[in-house]
Amino acid sequence: MANGDTIVEHRLDAEGVDQLMLAGVNDRNIQELNRLFGVRAVLRGDHLILSGELSGVERAAPVAQHLIELSRLRIPFDTPDIARFADGMDALGPAGLVPPGDDVRLALPGSRKVIVPKSEGQRRYLQTILANEVVIGIGPAGTGKTYLAVAAAVDALYKKRVRRIVLARPAVEAGENLGFLPGDLQEKVDPYLRPLYDALEDMMPHDRVRRALEDTTIEIAPLAYMRGRTLSDAFVILDEAQNATTAQMKMFLTRLGVNSRVVITGDKTQIDLPRRSDSGLLEVERILAGVDGIAIVYLDATDVIRHRLVKDIIRAYERAGGESEDFEEMNGAGAS
């Protein structure tokens, strides 16, 4: 009672849950609740009991209830997910928790994998991809932009809604001038396209991915190699779009053919072009907003699904960026 807060106990009905899933291995999920909210959580019989200061218990209860509902439905979650649920709750209230009975799920039969959004932003992003022909997803690293787009593409391919998947990235790290690199074309570009291979191989059996690449059912290529093509009956993803120039972005968007869907993903804080203003992502965000059939979805640090420290790192850089801009403005004012 260091802050004069009232000590309370709150009991949540946990009947019918998978207790191992709820508690976690060695009770690590319970320990994470304790760490995040400063409460004492105990799984006793058919109840999860929260005790501690009133403010902590009030914050912990909706997240704990969410974990109970996930455990009843046998929907897997892990310790980092609990921190994301807590952040969503703090930022958006109950709307920040993805309702387990109402979220969008993609069941991928080839890998027996079920893709479930892990934040409200991810849920909105995946719903938008499924409902629109062109979607632009903007947000920091680790928010699932590419992963969920690839999942939607694989789902569309399995369901025969498209005949092929085309994945493209600007190879800006090599200046898209790949001739000086050793090896054939595939060997030259593979290092820059590896994240797309990784996402695919997480959702499809390795042999299926290999066959699809061999018969071009799935194509992974640098953005520069899209010029002059028309992409029909395809699910097309442009990843790392912040490094596409304005001319490349226009070229890419005009490849859209009959029965094609396009997802563009990018992070405005990681532009590697010589001039930031040359980024095609910044331009499409400005000029395509409001065009019917094109949707822009923003994700932020609350949607990060990597190690919990990634979210803190992103926020630290955002703060540092703001402080740097303030410093530059002060210096500019002094100089004038």
Coordinates of C-alpha atoms in Angstrom, one line a residue:
M1 CA 0.0 0.0 0.0
A2 CA 2.9 2.3 -0.7
N3 CA 0.7 4.6 -2.8
G4 CA -2.3 4.4 -0.4
D5 CA -4.1 2.2 -2.9
T6 CA -6.6 -0.4 -1.7
I7 CA -5.6 -4.1 -1.7
V8 CA -8.2 -6.3 -3.4
E9 CA -8.7 -9.8 -4.7
H10 CA -10.5 -10.6 -8.0
R11 CA -11.5 -14.1 -9.0
L12 CA -11.9 -15.0 -12.7
D13 CA -13.8 -18.1 -13.8
A14 CA -11.3 -20.4 -15.6
E15 CA -13.5 -23.4 -16.0
G16 CA -12.9 -25.4 -19.2
V17 CA -9.5 -23.8 -20.0
D18 CA -6.4 -25.6 -21.1
Q19 CA -4.6 -24.9 -17.8
L20 CA -1.1 -25.5 -19.3
M21 CA -1.8 -23.1 -22.1
L22 CA -3.1 -20.5 -19.6
A23 CA -0.3 -20.8 -17.1
G24 CA 2.5 -21.4 -19.6
V25 CA 5.5 -23.7 -19.2
N26 CA 6.8 -23.2 -15.6
D27 CA 4.0 -20.7 -15.0
R28 CA 5.7 -18.2 -17.2
N29 CA 2.4 -16.6 -18.4
I30 CA 1.3 -16.1 -14.8
Q31 CA 4.7 -14.6 -14.0
E32 CA 4.4 -12.2 -16.9
L33 CA 1.0 -11.0 -15.6
N34 CA 2.6 -10.4 -12.3
R35 CA 5.5 -8.5 -13.9
L36 CA 3.4 -6.3 -16.2
F37 CA 0.8 -5.3 -13.7
G38 CA 2.4 -5.6 -10.3
V39 CA -0.2 -8.1 -9.1
R40 CA -0.1 -11.6 -7.7
A41 CA -1.9 -14.0 -10.1
V42 CA -2.6 -17.6 -8.9
L43 CA -4.4 -20.4 -10.9
R44 CA -6.3 -22.3 -8.3
G45 CA -8.8 -24.9 -9.4
D46 CA -11.2 -23.4 -11.8
H47 CA -10.3 -19.8 -11.0
L48 CA -7.5 -17.4 -11.8
I49 CA -7.2 -15.2 -8.8
L50 CA -5.7 -11.7 -9.0
S51 CA -4.6 -9.9 -5.9
G52 CA -2.8 -6.6 -5.3
E53 CA -3.4 -2.9 -5.4
L54 CA -6.8 -1.9 -7.0
S55 CA -5.2 0.0 -9.9
G56 CA -3.0 -3.0 -10.9
V57 CA -5.9 -5.5 -10.6
E58 CA -8.2 -3.3 -12.7
R59 CA -5.6 -3.1 -15.4
A60 CA -4.7 -6.9 -15.2
A61 CA -8.3 -8.2 -15.2
P62 CA -9.3 -7.6 -18.8
V63 CA -6.0 -9.0 -20.1
A64 CA -6.3 -12.1 -17.8
Q65 CA -9.8 -12.6 -19.0
H66 CA -8.6 -12.4 -22.6
L67 CA -6.0 -15.1 -21.8
I68 CA -8.7 -17.3 -20.3
E69 CA -10.9 -17.0 -23.4
L70 CA -7.9 -17.8 -25.7
S71 CA -7.1 -20.9 -23.5
R72 CA -10.8 -22.1 -23.7
L73 CA -10.7 -21.9 -27.5
R74 CA -7.2 -23.5 -27.6
I75 CA -5.8 -20.5 -29.5
P76 CA -2.1 -20.4 -28.8
F77 CA -0.3 -17.4 -27.4
D78 CA 3.1 -16.9 -25.8
T79 CA 4.6 -14.5 -23.2
P80 CA 5.4 -11.7 -25.6
D81 CA 1.7 -11.7 -26.7
I82 CA 0.7 -10.9 -23.1
A83 CA 2.8 -7.7 -23.2
R84 CA 1.1 -6.8 -26.6
F85 CA -2.3 -7.4 -25.1
A86 CA -1.4 -5.1 -22.2
D87 CA -0.1 -2.4 -24.5
G88 CA -3.3 -2.6 -26.6
M89 CA -5.4 -2.4 -23.5
D90 CA -3.5 0.7 -22.2
A91 CA -3.7 2.4 -25.6
L92 CA -7.3 1.6 -26.8
G93 CA -9.1 0.1 -23.8
P94 CA -11.1 -3.1 -24.4
A95 CA -10.9 -2.5 -28.2
G96 CA -7.2 -3.0 -28.0
L97 CA -7.8 -6.7 -27.3
V98 CA -8.5 -8.9 -30.3
P99 CA -11.7 -10.8 -29.5
P100 CA -10.7 -14.5 -29.9
G101 CA -14.1 -15.5 -31.3
D102 CA -14.3 -12.7 -33.8
D103 CA -10.8 -12.3 -35.3
V104 CA -9.8 -13.0 -38.9
R105 CA -8.0 -16.3 -39.3
L106 CA -6.3 -17.9 -42.3
A107 CA -6.0 -21.7 -42.1
L108 CA -3.3 -22.9 -44.5
P109 CA -3.9 -26.5 -45.2
G110 CA -0.4 -27.3 -46.7
S111 CA 1.3 -26.4 -43.4
R112 CA -1.6 -27.1 -41.1
K113 CA -0.9 -23.6 -39.8
V114 CA -3.5 -21.1 -38.6
I115 CA -2.5 -17.4 -39.0
V116 CA -4.2 -15.3 -36.3
P117 CA -3.7 -11.5 -35.9
K118 CA -2.0 -10.7 -32.6
S119 CA -3.1 -7.1 -32.3
E120 CA -6.0 -4.8 -33.2
G121 CA -3.8 -3.2 -35.9
Q122 CA -2.9 -6.5 -37.4
R123 CA -6.5 -7.6 -37.4
R124 CA -7.5 -4.4 -39.2
Y125 CA -4.7 -4.8 -41.7
L126 CA -5.6 -8.4 -42.6
Q127 CA -9.3 -7.6 -42.9
T128 CA -8.4 -4.7 -45.2
I129 CA -6.2 -7.0 -47.4
L130 CA -9.1 -9.5 -47.8
A131 CA -11.5 -6.7 -48.7
N132 CA -9.5 -4.5 -51.1
E133 CA -7.7 -4.8 -54.4
V134 CA -4.8 -2.6 -53.4
V135 CA -3.6 -2.2 -49.8
I136 CA -0.7 -0.1 -48.6
G137 CA 0.6 -1.2 -45.1
I138 CA 2.8 1.3 -43.4
G139 CA 4.5 0.7 -40.1
P140 CA 7.8 -0.1 -38.3
A141 CA 9.7 -3.4 -38.4
G142 CA 8.2 -6.3 -36.6
T143 CA 4.6 -5.4 -37.1
G144 CA 3.8 -8.3 -39.4
K145 CA 3.3 -6.3 -42.5
T146 CA 5.1 -8.7 -44.8
Y147 CA 4.2 -11.9 -42.9
L148 CA 0.4 -11.3 -43.0
A149 CA 0.5 -10.2 -46.7
V150 CA 2.3 -13.4 -47.6
A151 CA -0.2 -15.4 -45.6
A152 CA -3.1 -13.8 -47.4
A153 CA -1.3 -14.5 -50.7
V154 CA -0.7 -18.2 -49.9
D155 CA -4.4 -18.5 -48.7
A156 CA -5.6 -17.0 -52.0
L157 CA -3.3 -19.5 -54.0
Y158 CA -4.6 -22.5 -52.0
K159 CA -8.2 -21.4 -52.6
K160 CA -7.5 -20.9 -56.3
R161 CA -8.5 -17.3 -56.2
V162 CA -5.3 -16.5 -58.0
R163 CA -3.0 -18.6 -60.2
R164 CA 0.3 -17.2 -58.9
I165 CA 2.1 -15.1 -56.3
V166 CA 4.6 -12.5 -57.2
L167 CA 6.8 -11.0 -54.5
A168 CA 9.1 -8.1 -55.2
R169 CA 11.6 -5.9 -53.3
P170 CA 13.8 -3.0 -54.3
A171 CA 17.4 -4.3 -54.1
V172 CA 18.5 -0.8 -53.1
E173 CA 21.4 -2.1 -50.9
A174 CA 23.1 -3.2 -54.1
G175 CA 21.9 -0.1 -56.0
E176 CA 19.7 -2.4 -58.1
N177 CA 22.8 -2.5 -60.3
L178 CA 23.4 -6.2 -59.7
G179 CA 25.8 -7.0 -62.6
F180 CA 29.0 -6.6 -60.5
L181 CA 27.9 -9.2 -58.0
P182 CA 29.2 -12.8 -58.6
G183 CA 26.9 -15.7 -59.6
D184 CA 23.7 -15.9 -61.8
L185 CA 20.7 -13.6 -61.3
Q186 CA 19.1 -15.8 -58.5
E187 CA 22.4 -15.9 -56.6
K188 CA 22.8 -12.1 -56.9
V189 CA 19.3 -11.2 -55.6
D190 CA 18.7 -14.0 -53.1
P191 CA 20.3 -12.2 -50.1
Y192 CA 17.9 -9.2 -50.6
L193 CA 14.8 -11.4 -51.0
R194 CA 15.6 -13.9 -48.2
P195 CA 12.9 -12.4 -45.8
L196 CA 10.2 -13.3 -48.4
Y197 CA 11.6 -16.9 -48.7
D198 CA 11.5 -17.1 -44.9
A199 CA 7.9 -16.1 -44.7
L200 CA 6.9 -18.5 -47.5
E201 CA 8.7 -21.4 -45.9
D202 CA 7.0 -20.8 -42.6
M203 CA 3.6 -21.3 -44.3
M204 CA 4.2 -23.9 -47.0
P205 CA 6.1 -27.2 -47.0
H206 CA 9.6 -26.8 -48.3
D207 CA 9.0 -29.1 -51.3
R208 CA 5.8 -27.2 -52.2
V209 CA 7.7 -23.9 -52.1
R210 CA 10.5 -25.4 -54.3
R211 CA 8.1 -26.7 -56.9
A212 CA 6.1 -23.5 -57.0
L213 CA 9.3 -21.5 -57.5
E214 CA 10.5 -23.9 -60.3
D215 CA 7.2 -23.7 -62.2
T216 CA 6.8 -19.9 -61.4
T217 CA 3.6 -20.4 -59.5
I218 CA 5.5 -18.3 -57.0
E219 CA 8.0 -15.7 -58.3
I220 CA 10.4 -13.7 -56.2
A221 CA 12.3 -10.9 -57.9
P222 CA 13.8 -7.5 -57.6
L223 CA 11.3 -4.6 -58.3
A224 CA 13.4 -3.5 -61.3
Y225 CA 12.5 -6.8 -63.1
M226 CA 8.8 -6.0 -63.0
R227 CA 9.1 -3.4 -65.8
G228 CA 7.1 -4.2 -69.0
R229 CA 5.0 -6.9 -67.5
T230 CA 1.2 -7.2 -66.9
L231 CA 0.4 -9.3 -63.8
S232 CA -3.0 -11.0 -64.2
D233 CA -4.6 -13.6 -61.9
A234 CA -1.9 -12.8 -59.4
F235 CA -1.4 -11.8 -55.7
V236 CA 1.4 -9.3 -55.9
I237 CA 3.4 -8.0 -52.9
L238 CA 5.9 -5.1 -53.0
D239 CA 7.9 -5.3 -49.8
E240 CA 10.2 -2.6 -48.4
A241 CA 8.4 -0.1 -50.6
Q242 CA 10.0 2.9 -48.9
N243 CA 13.0 2.2 -51.1
A244 CA 11.1 2.2 -54.4
T245 CA 11.6 5.5 -56.3
T246 CA 8.5 7.4 -57.4
A247 CA 9.0 6.2 -61.0
Q248 CA 9.4 2.6 -59.8
M249 CA 6.2 2.8 -57.7
K250 CA 4.2 4.1 -60.6
M251 CA 5.6 1.4 -62.8
F252 CA 4.7 -1.3 -60.2
L253 CA 1.2 -0.1 -59.7
T254 CA 0.5 0.0 -63.4
R255 CA 1.4 -3.7 -63.7
L256 CA -2.0 -4.5 -62.1
G257 CA -3.9 -6.9 -64.4
V258 CA -7.3 -8.6 -64.4
N259 CA -8.1 -10.5 -61.2
S260 CA -5.0 -9.2 -59.4
R261 CA -4.5 -8.0 -55.9
V262 CA -1.6 -5.8 -54.7
V263 CA -0.2 -5.3 -51.2
I264 CA 2.5 -2.7 -50.7
T265 CA 4.4 -2.7 -47.4
G266 CA 6.9 -0.2 -46.1
D267 CA 8.5 1.7 -43.2
K268 CA 8.8 5.4 -43.6
T269 CA 11.6 5.6 -41.0
Q270 CA 13.9 3.2 -43.0
I271 CA 14.3 5.0 -46.3
D272 CA 17.7 4.1 -47.8
L273 CA 17.4 6.2 -51.0
P274 CA 19.9 9.1 -51.3
R275 CA 17.0 11.6 -51.0
R276 CA 14.1 10.8 -48.7
S277 CA 11.8 12.8 -51.0
D278 CA 12.4 10.3 -53.8
S279 CA 10.5 7.5 -51.9
G280 CA 7.5 6.3 -53.9
L281 CA 5.9 5.2 -50.7
L282 CA 5.7 8.8 -49.4
E283 CA 4.1 9.8 -52.8
V284 CA 1.5 7.1 -53.0
E285 CA 0.5 7.8 -49.4
R286 CA -0.2 11.3 -50.4
I287 CA -1.8 11.0 -53.8
L288 CA -3.7 7.7 -53.6
A289 CA -5.5 8.3 -50.2
G290 CA -9.2 8.3 -50.9
V291 CA -9.1 6.4 -54.2
D292 CA -11.9 3.8 -54.2
G293 CA -10.5 0.3 -53.9
I294 CA -7.2 1.4 -52.5
A295 CA -6.8 1.3 -48.7
I296 CA -3.9 2.5 -46.5
V297 CA -3.4 0.9 -43.1
Y298 CA -1.0 2.2 -40.4
L299 CA 0.6 0.0 -37.8
D300 CA 2.7 1.1 -34.9
A301 CA 4.8 -0.1 -32.0
T302 CA 1.8 -1.7 -30.3
D303 CA 1.6 -4.1 -33.2
V304 CA 5.2 -5.3 -33.0
I305 CA 5.3 -9.1 -32.7
R306 CA 9.0 -9.6 -32.3
H307 CA 10.9 -9.7 -29.0
R308 CA 9.4 -7.3 -26.4
L309 CA 12.5 -5.2 -26.5
V310 CA 11.9 -4.4 -30.2
K311 CA 8.9 -2.3 -29.3
D312 CA 10.9 -0.4 -26.6
I313 CA 13.7 0.2 -29.1
I314 CA 11.3 1.6 -31.7
R315 CA 9.8 4.0 -29.2
A316 CA 13.3 5.1 -28.0
Y317 CA 14.2 5.9 -31.6
E318 CA 10.9 7.8 -32.1
R319 CA 11.7 9.9 -29.0
A320 CA 15.2 10.5 -30.1
G321 CA 14.0 11.5 -33.6
G322 CA 11.6 14.0 -32.0
E323 CA 14.3 15.4 -29.8
S324 CA 16.6 15.7 -32.8
E325 CA 14.0 17.6 -34.8
D326 CA 13.4 20.0 -31.9
F327 CA 17.1 20.6 -31.5
E328 CA 17.4 21.4 -35.3
E329 CA 14.5 23.8 -35.1
M330 CA 16.1 25.6 -32.1
N331 CA 19.4 25.8 -34.0
G332 CA 17.7 27.1 -37.1
A333 CA 15.8 29.7 -35.1
G334 CA 19.0 30.8 -33.5
A335 CA 20.9 31.1 -36.8
S336 CA 18.2 33.2 -38.4

